[in-house]
XYZ file of C-alpha atoms in Angstrom:
646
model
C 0.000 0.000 0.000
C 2.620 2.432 0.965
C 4.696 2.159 -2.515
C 1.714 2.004 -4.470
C 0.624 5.378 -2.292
C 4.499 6.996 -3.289
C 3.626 6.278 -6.757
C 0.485 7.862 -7.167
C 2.234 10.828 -5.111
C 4.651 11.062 -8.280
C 3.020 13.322 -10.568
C 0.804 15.519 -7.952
C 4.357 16.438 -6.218
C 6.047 16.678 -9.725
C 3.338 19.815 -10.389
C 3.298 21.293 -7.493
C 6.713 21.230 -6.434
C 8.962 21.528 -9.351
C 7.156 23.050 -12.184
C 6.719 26.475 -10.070
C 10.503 26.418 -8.855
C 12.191 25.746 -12.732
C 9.872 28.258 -14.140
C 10.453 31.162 -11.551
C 14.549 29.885 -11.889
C 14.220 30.122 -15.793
C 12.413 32.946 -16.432
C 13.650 35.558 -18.443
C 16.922 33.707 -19.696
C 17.018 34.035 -23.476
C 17.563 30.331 -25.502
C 19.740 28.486 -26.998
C 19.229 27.677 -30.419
C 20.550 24.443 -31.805
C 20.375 24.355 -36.010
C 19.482 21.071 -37.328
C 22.817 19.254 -39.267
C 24.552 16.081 -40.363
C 25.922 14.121 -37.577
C 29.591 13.610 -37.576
C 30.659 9.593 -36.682
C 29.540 8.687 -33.582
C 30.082 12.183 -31.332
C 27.312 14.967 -30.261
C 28.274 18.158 -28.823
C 25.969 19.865 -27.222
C 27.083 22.725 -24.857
C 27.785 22.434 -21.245
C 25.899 24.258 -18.620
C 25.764 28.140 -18.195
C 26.288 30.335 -15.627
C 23.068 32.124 -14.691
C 25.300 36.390 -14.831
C 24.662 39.213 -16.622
C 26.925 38.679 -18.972
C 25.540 35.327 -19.755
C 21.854 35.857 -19.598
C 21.881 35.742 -23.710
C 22.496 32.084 -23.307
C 21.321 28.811 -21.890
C 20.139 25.362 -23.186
C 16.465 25.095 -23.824
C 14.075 24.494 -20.682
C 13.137 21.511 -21.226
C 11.215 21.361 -18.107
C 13.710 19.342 -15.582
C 15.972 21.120 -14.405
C 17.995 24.544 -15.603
C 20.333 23.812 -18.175
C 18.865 21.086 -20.298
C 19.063 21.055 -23.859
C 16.760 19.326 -26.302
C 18.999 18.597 -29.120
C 17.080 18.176 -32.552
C 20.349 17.095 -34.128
C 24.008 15.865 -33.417
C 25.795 18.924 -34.536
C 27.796 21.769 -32.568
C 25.519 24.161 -31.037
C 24.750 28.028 -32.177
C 23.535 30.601 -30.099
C 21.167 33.775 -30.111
C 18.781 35.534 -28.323
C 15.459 34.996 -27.903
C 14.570 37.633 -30.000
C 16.525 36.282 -33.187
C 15.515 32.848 -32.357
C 13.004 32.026 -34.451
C 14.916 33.449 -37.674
C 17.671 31.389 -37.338
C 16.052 28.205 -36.432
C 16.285 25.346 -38.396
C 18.855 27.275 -40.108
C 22.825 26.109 -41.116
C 25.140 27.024 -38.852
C 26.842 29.066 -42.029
C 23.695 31.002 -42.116
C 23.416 31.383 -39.478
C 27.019 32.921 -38.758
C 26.053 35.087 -42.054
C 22.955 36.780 -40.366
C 25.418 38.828 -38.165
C 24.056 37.587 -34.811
C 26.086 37.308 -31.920
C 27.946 33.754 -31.609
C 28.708 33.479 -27.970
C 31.085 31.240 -26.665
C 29.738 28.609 -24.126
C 31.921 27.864 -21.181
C 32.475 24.353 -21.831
C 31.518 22.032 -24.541
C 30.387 18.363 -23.432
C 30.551 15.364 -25.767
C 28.430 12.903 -25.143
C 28.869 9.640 -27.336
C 26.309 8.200 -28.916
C 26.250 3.833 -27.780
C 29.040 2.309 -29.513
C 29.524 -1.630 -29.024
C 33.669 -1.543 -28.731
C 33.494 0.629 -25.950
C 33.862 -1.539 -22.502
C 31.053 -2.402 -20.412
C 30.728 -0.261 -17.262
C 31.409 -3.672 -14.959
C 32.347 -6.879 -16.672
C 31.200 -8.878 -13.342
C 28.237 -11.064 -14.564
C 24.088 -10.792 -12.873
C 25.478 -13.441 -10.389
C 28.555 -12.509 -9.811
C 26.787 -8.783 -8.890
C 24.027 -10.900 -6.984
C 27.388 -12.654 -4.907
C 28.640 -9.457 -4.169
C 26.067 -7.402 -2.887
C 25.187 -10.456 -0.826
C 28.448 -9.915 0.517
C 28.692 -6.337 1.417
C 24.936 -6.751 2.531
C 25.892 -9.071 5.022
C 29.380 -6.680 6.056
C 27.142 -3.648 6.309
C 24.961 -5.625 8.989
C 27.536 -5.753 11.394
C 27.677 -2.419 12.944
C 24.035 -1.571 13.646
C 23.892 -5.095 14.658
C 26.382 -5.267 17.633
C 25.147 -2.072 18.864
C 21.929 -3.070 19.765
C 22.432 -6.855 20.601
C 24.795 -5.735 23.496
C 21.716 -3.694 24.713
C 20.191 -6.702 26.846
C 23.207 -7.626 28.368
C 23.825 -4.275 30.117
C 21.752 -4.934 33.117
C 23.973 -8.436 33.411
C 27.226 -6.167 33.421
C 25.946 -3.777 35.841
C 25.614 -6.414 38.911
C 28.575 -8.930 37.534
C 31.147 -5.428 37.279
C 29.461 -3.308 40.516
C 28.916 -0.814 37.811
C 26.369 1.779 38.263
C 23.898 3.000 35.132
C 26.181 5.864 33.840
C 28.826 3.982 33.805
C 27.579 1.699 31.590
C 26.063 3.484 29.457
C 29.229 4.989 28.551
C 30.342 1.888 26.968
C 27.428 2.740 24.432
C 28.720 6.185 23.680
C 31.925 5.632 23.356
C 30.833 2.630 20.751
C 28.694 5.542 18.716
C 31.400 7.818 18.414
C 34.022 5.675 17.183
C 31.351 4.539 15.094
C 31.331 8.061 13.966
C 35.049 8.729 13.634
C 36.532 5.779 12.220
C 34.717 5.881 8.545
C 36.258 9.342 7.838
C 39.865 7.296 8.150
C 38.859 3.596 6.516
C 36.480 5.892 3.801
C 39.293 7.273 2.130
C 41.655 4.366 2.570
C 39.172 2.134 0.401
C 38.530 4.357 -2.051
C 42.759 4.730 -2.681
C 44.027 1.330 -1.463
C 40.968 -0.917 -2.632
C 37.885 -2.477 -1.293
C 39.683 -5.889 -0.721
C 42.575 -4.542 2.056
C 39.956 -2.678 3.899
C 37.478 -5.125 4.428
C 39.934 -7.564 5.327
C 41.813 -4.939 7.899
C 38.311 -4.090 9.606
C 37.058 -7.809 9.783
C 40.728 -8.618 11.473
C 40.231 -5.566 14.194
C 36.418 -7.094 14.728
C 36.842 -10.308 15.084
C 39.518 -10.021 17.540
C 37.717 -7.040 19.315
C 34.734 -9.373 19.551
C 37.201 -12.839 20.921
C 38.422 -9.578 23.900
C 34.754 -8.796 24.716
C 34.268 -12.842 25.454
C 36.992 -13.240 28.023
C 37.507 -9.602 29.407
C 36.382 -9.646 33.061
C 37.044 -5.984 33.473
C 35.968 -2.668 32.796
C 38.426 -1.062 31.405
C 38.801 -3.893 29.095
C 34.942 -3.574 28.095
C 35.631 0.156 27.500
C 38.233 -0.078 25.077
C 37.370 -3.502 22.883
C 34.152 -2.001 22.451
C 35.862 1.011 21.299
C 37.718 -1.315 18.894
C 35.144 -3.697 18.173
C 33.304 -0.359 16.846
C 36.220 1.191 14.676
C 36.503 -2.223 13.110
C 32.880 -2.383 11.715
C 31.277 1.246 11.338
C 33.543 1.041 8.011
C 31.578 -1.285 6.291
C 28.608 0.495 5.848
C 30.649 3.271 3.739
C 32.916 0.686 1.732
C 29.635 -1.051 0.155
C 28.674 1.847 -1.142
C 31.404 2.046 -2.677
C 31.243 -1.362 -4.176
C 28.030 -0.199 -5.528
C 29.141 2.383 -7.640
C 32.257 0.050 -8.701
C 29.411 -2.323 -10.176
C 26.365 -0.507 -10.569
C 25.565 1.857 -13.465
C 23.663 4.817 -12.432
C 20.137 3.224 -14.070
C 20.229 0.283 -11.786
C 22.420 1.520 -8.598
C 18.573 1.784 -6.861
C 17.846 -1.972 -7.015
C 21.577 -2.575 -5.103
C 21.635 0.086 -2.771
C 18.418 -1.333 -1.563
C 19.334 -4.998 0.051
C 22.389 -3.104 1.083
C 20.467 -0.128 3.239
C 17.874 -3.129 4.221
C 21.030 -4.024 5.925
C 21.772 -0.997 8.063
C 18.077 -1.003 9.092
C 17.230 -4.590 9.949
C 20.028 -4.747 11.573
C 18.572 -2.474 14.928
C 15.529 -4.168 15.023
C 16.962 -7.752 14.957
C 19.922 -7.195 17.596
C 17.859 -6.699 20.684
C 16.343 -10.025 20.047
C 18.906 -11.871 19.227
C 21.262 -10.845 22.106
C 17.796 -10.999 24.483
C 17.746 -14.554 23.638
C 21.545 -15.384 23.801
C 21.435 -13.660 27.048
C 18.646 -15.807 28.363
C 19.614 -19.065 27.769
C 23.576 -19.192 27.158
C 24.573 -16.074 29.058
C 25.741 -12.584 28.560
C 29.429 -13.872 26.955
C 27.219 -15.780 23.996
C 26.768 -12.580 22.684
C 30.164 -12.128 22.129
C 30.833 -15.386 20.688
C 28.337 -15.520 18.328
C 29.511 -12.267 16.913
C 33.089 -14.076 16.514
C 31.808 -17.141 14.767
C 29.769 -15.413 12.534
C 32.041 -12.535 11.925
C 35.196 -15.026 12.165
C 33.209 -16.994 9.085
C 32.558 -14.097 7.257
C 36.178 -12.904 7.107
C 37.701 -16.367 5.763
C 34.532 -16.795 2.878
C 35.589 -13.104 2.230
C 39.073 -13.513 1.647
C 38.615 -16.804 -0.477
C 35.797 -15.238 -2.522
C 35.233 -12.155 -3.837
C 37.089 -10.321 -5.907
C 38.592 -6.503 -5.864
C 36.146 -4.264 -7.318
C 38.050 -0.708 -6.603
C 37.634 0.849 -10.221
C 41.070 2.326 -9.475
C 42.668 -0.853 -9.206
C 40.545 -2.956 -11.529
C 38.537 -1.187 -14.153
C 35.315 -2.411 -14.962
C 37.021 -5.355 -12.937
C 38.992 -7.404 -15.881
C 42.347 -6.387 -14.616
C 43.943 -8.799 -12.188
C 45.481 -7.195 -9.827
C 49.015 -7.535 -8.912
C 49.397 -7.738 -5.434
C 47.719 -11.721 -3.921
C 45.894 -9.777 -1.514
C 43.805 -8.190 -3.655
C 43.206 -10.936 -5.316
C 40.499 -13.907 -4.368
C 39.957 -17.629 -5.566
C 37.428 -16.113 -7.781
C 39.674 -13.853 -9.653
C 42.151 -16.458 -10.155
C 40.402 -19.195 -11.082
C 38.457 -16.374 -13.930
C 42.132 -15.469 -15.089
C 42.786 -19.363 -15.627
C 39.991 -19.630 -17.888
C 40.867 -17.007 -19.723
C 44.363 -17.848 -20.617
C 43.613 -21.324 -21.557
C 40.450 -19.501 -24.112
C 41.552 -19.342 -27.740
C 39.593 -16.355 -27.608
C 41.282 -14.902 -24.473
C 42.710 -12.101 -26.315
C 42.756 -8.348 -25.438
C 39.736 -6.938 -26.889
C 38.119 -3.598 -27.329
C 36.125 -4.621 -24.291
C 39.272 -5.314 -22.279
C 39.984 -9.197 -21.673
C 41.103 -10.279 -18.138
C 44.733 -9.013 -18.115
C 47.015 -7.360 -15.373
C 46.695 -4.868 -13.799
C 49.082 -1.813 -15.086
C 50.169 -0.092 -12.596
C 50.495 -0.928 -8.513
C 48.803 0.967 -5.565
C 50.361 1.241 -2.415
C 48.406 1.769 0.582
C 49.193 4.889 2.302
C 47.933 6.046 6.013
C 44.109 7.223 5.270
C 43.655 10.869 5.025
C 40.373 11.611 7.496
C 40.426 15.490 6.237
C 39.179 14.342 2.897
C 35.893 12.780 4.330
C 35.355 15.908 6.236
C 35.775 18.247 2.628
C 32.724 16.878 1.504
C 31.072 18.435 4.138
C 32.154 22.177 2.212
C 29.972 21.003 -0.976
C 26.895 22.491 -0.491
C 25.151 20.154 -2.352
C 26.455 17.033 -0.603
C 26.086 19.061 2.980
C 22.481 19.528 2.561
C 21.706 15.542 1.633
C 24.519 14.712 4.609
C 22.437 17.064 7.005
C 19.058 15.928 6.146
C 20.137 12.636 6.347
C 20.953 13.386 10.056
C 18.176 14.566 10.762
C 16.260 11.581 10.039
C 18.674 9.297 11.495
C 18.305 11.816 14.704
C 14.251 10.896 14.786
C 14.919 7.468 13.958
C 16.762 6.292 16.706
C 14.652 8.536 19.334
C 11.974 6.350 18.382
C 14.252 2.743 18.617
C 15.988 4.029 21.781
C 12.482 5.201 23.811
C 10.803 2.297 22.832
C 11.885 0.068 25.543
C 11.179 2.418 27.828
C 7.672 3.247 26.716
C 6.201 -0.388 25.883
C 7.754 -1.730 29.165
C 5.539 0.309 31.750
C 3.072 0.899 29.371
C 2.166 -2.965 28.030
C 3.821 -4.875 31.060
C 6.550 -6.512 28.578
C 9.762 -8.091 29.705
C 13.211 -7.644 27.685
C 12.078 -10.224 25.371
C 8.605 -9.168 24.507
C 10.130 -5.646 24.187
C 12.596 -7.459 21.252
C 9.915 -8.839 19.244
C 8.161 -5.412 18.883
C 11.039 -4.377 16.824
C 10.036 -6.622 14.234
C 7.382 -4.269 12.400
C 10.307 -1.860 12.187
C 12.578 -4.076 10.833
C 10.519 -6.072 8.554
C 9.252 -2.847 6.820
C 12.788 -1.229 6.774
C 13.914 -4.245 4.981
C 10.726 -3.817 2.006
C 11.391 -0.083 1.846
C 15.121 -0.780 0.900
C 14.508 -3.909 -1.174
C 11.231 -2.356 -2.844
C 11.678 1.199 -3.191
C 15.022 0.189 -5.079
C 12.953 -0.781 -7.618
C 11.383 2.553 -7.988
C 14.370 4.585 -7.898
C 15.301 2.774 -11.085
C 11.764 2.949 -12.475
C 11.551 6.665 -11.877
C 15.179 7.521 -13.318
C 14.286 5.522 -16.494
C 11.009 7.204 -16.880
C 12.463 10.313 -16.479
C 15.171 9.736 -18.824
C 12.612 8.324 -21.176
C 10.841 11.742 -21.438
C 14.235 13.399 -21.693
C 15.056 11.481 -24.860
C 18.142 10.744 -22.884
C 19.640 7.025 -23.697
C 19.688 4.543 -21.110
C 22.641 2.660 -21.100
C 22.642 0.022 -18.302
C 25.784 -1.983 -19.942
C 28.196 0.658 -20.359
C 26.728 3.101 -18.051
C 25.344 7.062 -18.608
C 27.375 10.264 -18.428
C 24.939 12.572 -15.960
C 26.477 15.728 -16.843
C 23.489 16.863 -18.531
C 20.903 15.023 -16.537
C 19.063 16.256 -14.002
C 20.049 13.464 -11.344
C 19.485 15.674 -8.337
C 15.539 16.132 -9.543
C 15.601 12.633 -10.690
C 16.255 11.487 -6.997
C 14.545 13.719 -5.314
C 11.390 12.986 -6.598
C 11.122 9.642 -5.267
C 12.128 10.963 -2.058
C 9.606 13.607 -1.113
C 6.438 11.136 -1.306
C 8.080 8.382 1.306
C 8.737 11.394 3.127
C 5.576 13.175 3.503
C 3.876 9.774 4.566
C 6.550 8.826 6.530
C 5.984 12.391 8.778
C 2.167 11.614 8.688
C 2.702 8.549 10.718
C 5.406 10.130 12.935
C 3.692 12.810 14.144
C 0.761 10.911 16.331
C 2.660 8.065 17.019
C 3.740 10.180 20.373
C 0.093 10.610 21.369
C -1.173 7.031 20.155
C 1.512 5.879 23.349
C 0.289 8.713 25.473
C -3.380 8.051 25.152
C -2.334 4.060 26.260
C -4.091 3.123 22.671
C -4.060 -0.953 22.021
C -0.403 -2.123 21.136
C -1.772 -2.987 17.212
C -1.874 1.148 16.659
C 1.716 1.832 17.505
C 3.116 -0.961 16.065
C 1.248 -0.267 12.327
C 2.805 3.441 12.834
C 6.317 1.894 13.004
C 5.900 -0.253 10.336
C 4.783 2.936 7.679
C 7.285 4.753 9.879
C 10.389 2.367 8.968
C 9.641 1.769 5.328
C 9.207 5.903 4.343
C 12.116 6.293 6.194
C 14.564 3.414 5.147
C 13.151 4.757 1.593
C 14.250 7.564 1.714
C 17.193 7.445 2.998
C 18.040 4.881 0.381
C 17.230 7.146 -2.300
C 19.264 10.175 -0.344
C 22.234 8.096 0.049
C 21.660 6.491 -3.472
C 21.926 10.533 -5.127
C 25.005 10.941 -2.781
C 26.833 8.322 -4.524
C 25.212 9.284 -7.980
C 26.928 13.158 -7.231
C 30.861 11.764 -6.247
C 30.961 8.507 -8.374
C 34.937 8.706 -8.282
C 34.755 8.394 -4.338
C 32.024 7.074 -3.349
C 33.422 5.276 -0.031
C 34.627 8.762 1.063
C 31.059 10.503 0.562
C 29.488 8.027 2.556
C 32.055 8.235 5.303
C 31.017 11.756 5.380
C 27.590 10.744 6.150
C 28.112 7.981 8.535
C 29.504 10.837 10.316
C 27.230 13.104 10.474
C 24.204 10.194 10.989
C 26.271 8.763 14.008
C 26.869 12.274 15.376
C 23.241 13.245 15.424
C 22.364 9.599 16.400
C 24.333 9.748 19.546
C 23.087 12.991 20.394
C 19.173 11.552 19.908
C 19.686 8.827 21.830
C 21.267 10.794 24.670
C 18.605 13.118 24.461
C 15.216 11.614 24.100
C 14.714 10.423 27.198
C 15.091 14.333 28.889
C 12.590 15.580 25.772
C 10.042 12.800 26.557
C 9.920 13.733 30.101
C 10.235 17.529 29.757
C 7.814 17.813 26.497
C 5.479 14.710 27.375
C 5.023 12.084 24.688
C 3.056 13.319 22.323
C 4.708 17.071 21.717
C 8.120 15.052 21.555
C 7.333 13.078 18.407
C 5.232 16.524 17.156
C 8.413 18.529 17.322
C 10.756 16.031 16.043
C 7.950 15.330 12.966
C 7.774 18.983 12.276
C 11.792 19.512 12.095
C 11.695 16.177 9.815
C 8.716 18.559 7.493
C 10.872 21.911 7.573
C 13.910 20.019 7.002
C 12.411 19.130 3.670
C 12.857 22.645 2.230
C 16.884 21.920 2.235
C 16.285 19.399 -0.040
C 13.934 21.712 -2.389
C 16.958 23.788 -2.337
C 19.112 20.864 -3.712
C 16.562 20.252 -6.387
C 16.749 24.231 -7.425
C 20.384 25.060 -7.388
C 21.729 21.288 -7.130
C 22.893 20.275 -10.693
C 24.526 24.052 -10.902
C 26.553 23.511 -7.622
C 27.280 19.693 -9.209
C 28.836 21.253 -12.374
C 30.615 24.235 -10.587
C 32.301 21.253 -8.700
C 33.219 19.285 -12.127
C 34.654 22.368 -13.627
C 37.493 23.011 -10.699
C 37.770 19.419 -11.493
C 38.863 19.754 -14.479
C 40.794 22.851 -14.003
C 43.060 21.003 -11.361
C 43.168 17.843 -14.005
C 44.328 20.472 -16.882
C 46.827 22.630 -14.280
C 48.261 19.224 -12.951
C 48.675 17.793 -16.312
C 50.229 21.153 -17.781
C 53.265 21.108 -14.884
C 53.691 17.670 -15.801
C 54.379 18.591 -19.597
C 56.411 21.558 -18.399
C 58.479 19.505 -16.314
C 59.253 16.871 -18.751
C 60.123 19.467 -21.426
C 62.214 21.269 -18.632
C 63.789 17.084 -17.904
C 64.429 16.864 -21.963
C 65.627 20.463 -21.888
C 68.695 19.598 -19.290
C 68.978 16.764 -21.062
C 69.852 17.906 -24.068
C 72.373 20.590 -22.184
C 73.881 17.736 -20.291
C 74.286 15.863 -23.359
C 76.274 18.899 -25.136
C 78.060 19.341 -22.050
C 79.610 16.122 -22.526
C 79.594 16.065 -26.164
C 82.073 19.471 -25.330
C 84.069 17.972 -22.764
C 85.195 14.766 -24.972
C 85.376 17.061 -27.847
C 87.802 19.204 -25.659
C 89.677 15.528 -24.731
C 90.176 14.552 -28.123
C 91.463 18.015 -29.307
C 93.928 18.357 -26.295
C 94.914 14.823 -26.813
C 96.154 15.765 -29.806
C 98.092 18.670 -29.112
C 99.763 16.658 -26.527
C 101.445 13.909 -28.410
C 104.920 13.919 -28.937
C 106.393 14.539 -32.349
C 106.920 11.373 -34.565
């Protein structure tokens, strides 16, 4: 009911949210007029996006009706410009004539090619359905672990408080310590995976884990429990941020939706599972089960990991033919695939790149946290980061109250308390797996009415696509339900209403939310596809800051606001919060190309001191190479003067 409800949401929120904004944003810019022509091999140009000054306000691409800067291109030729006034004499017209007529021909900022399909270009990811399937099974399964032994260690607290003569406070330090390194250590392991490879760091953070979790078994003091679960955290908030990044390794931007979702369902089920789990290890094998299980299953993980799948860093593998050099990086998969391949007849490089190895070598250097945090200065990536907090900052306020409210209120022991969770997490898990889908649906149907080619093989340049919008759109439906059902779920618990009420409202609750989020997190890998790891960091951050601070919090707000106001306020910050992201839609894919232009400056400044200093290298060279050509000359000649007369 609830995706069917987001879908039929689609086209009232498309009219009454976007329309209004593009056309106040785009009015009174002159066109862009793009003569009709013969198309030249396999190339369009078509020109980049404009700068909305004074000086530019004779130009931009045609409104199209998705965004500012989109261009409907008639024909695959090099664009010509005019005003609005001049447009329609010069339309449809040569670009000779056009240059005849006297008009003014201004100069775009940038020109961007984009190539029509060709066949002997290489596929985006030469990893096969199942071998995708295998590995987002994989980091589905990694990305469980952190939400996962944060809330199964939950029921054993009382059990440490009498065993350790602890008192409450104490204790619950353990928990906030665990948050914040949960917090901190992405913005290190981020950047390391998206340099060093997705192979080393999920092996590295697996090691710390495991052995974190084997110290939590057999400690028998505090101070021990204080610092492992420091560790034990640091080893597996990373994993949330390195699947992303597999995602975008393997996942072209038309179906990154349907792999981001099992992946997010992850992250969410995760919470709701862990209290009962560790409620019923704690019951019936005793608090240091907990621990135990975490190393067997985590233990298990780690060897399948390292025998089976393969390096995916684009850096270090492409599209993931490339073998890499280093036997770490490489898995039973990879080498068995590279066996095949030399003993095919066929196994020959080929325009789409046969398995060969890798060029080049990268070393692993210390991670740079710094580069996590400069995400944070893009505006567009700040205001999906902070509205991602936000959520996050509602969302666990309502997981951490609820044992608190549904014990006093419904008489419920630890266990019962676990299995109300379940709602939560079995619609968290449908809102990433299904709203996936839609992601994908909604970005092809957009591109569809774009004319824009879908190319789910080799993958789409966005440049010119109005990703931020395309998002965005699936995102504000979930939302607006999913703040309908937050808002009285305070005073459904207040007015003592039968347990079916509350327990509905977290089920609506966690699917608009996991939904969203997926599609938030999905646009925040779409916007930094060449670090994708290190953007998600960023927001693993920011969501474990604003987590910590909701779960420290909510109790004091519940108490000092009463039930019902609490969730009111917390609903009605979620609903204002939404204008940031109407701001992203507006100004979003101008920000996005600002960014890809300083890019490319760097790229072309970086490139240029190379040339200069190898023409400076052959330059001293060649001086050194007279120098010497002197010198002997000077030898010989003195030689000769020097011998004695015959």
């Amino acid at each position: 009911m609830v995706p069917m409800t987001c879908i039929v949401l689609y086209p009232i929120a498309e009219k009454l949210l976007f329309d209004p904004i593009h056309s106040f944003y785009l009015s009174g810019v002159d066109t862009v007029v793009i003569p009709e022509g013969s198309r030249e091999g396999n190339t369009l140009t078509v020109p980049g996006p404009f700068e909305h000054t004074p000086e530019d306000h004779n130009i931009r691409r045609v409104d199209s009706g998705y965004g500012p800067g989109l261009t409907e291109v008639p024909a695959a030729v090099p664009a010509t410009h005019a005003s609005t006034s001049d447009a329609n004499n010069v339309h449809n017209q040569p670009e000779a004539a056009v240059e005849s007529s006297g008009l003014p021909v201004t100069e775009p900022h940038a020109e961007t090619t984009q190539t029509v399909p060709d066949d002997s270009q290489p596929s985006f990811s030469a990893f096969s359905k199942y071998e995708k399937l295998f590995i987002v099974v994989m980091v589905t399964l990694a990305s469980f672990f952190s939400p996962l032994s944060g809330q199964i260690y939950y029921p054993v607290m009382p059990t440490l408080v009498r065993n350790y003569h602890l008192t409450p406070e104490l204790i619950n330090l353990t928990v906030t310590t665990y948050m914040i390194f949960q917090g901190l250590a992405p913005s290190f392991m981020g950047t390391f995976t998206d340099t060093g490879g997705r192979r080393p760091a999920y092996i590295i953070a697996f090691a710390v884990y495991t052995a974190a979790n084997i110290g939590l078994a057999l400690q028998n003091s505090f101070a021990a429990l204080l610092v492992l679960r420091c560790l034990q955290s640091a080893g597996s908030s990373g994993t949330v941020a390195f699947g992303y990044g597999v995602i975008a390794d393997i996942a072209t931007t038309a179906e990154r939706g349907k792999y981001i979702g099992p992946m997010a369902a992850g992250v969410m089920v995760a919470p709701a599972l862990g209290p009962v789990i560790g409620g019923l290890l704690a019951k019936f094998l005793g608090w240091r089960s907990v621990f135990w299980f975490l190393v067997i299953v985590s233990g298990g993980y780690l060897v399948f990991y390292v025998l089976a799948m393969p390096e995916t860093a684009r850096k270090i593998v492409g599209n993931g033919r490339a073998v890499p050099n280093e036997w770490w990086r490489r898995s039973v998969i990879q080498w068995w695939s590279k066996r095949q391949t030399q003993s095919d007849e066929e196994g020959q490089i080929s325009a789409e790149g046969s398995q060969q190895q890798s060029p080049h070598t990268k070393r692993l250097r210390f991670p740079n946290p710094l580069r996590s945090f400069a995400i944070l200065l893009e505006w567009d990536a700040l205001i999906i980061i902070s509205y991602v907090g936000i959520v996050m900052f509602s969302n666990i306020a309502l997981l951490t109250s609820t044992p608190n409210l549904f014990g006093p209120l419904y008489g419920f022991n630890e266990l019962q308390i676990g299995l109300c969770f379940l709602p939560l997490g079995v619609s968290s898990c449908l809102g990433a797996v299904l709203y996936g889908k839609i992601i994908d649906y909604n970005y092809k149907r957009t591109a569809q009415k774009l004319g824009f080619p879908v190319d789910r093989k080799k993958g789409d340049d966005l440049r010119n696509f109005p990703i931020e919008r395309t998002r965005l759109q699936t995102v504000f439906p979930a939302m607006a339900i999913g703040v309908a059902a937050f808002i009285p779920y305070g005073w459904v618990l207040q007015q003592r209403v039968h347990l079916a009420a509350p327990l509905v409202l977290q089920f609506i609750i966690g699917f608009c939310f996991v939904a969203s989020l997926n599609c938030l997190n999905t646009l925040l890998v779409d916007l930094f596809p060449d670090k994708p790891a290190t953007a998600a960091s960023a927001c693993n951050f920011v969501r474990c800051c604003l987590g910590a601070v909701g779960a420290a919090v909510i109790s004091q707000m519940l108490s000092g606001m009463g039930w019902g106001w609490c969730f009111v306020f917390l609903g009605l910050v979620m609903g204002v919060g939404m204008g940031l992201l109407w701001v992203e839609n507006v100004y979003g894919m101008g920000w996005r190309e600002k960014r890809l232009l300083k890019i490319e400056q760097k790229k072309l400044e970086k490139e240029a001191r190379a040339t200069e200093i190898q023409v400076e290298g052959k330059a001293d060279g060649r001086e050194q190479k007279d120098t010497n050509v002197a010198v002997a000359d000077a030898g010989v000649t003195g030689g000769a003067d020097t011998r004695p007369n015959q």
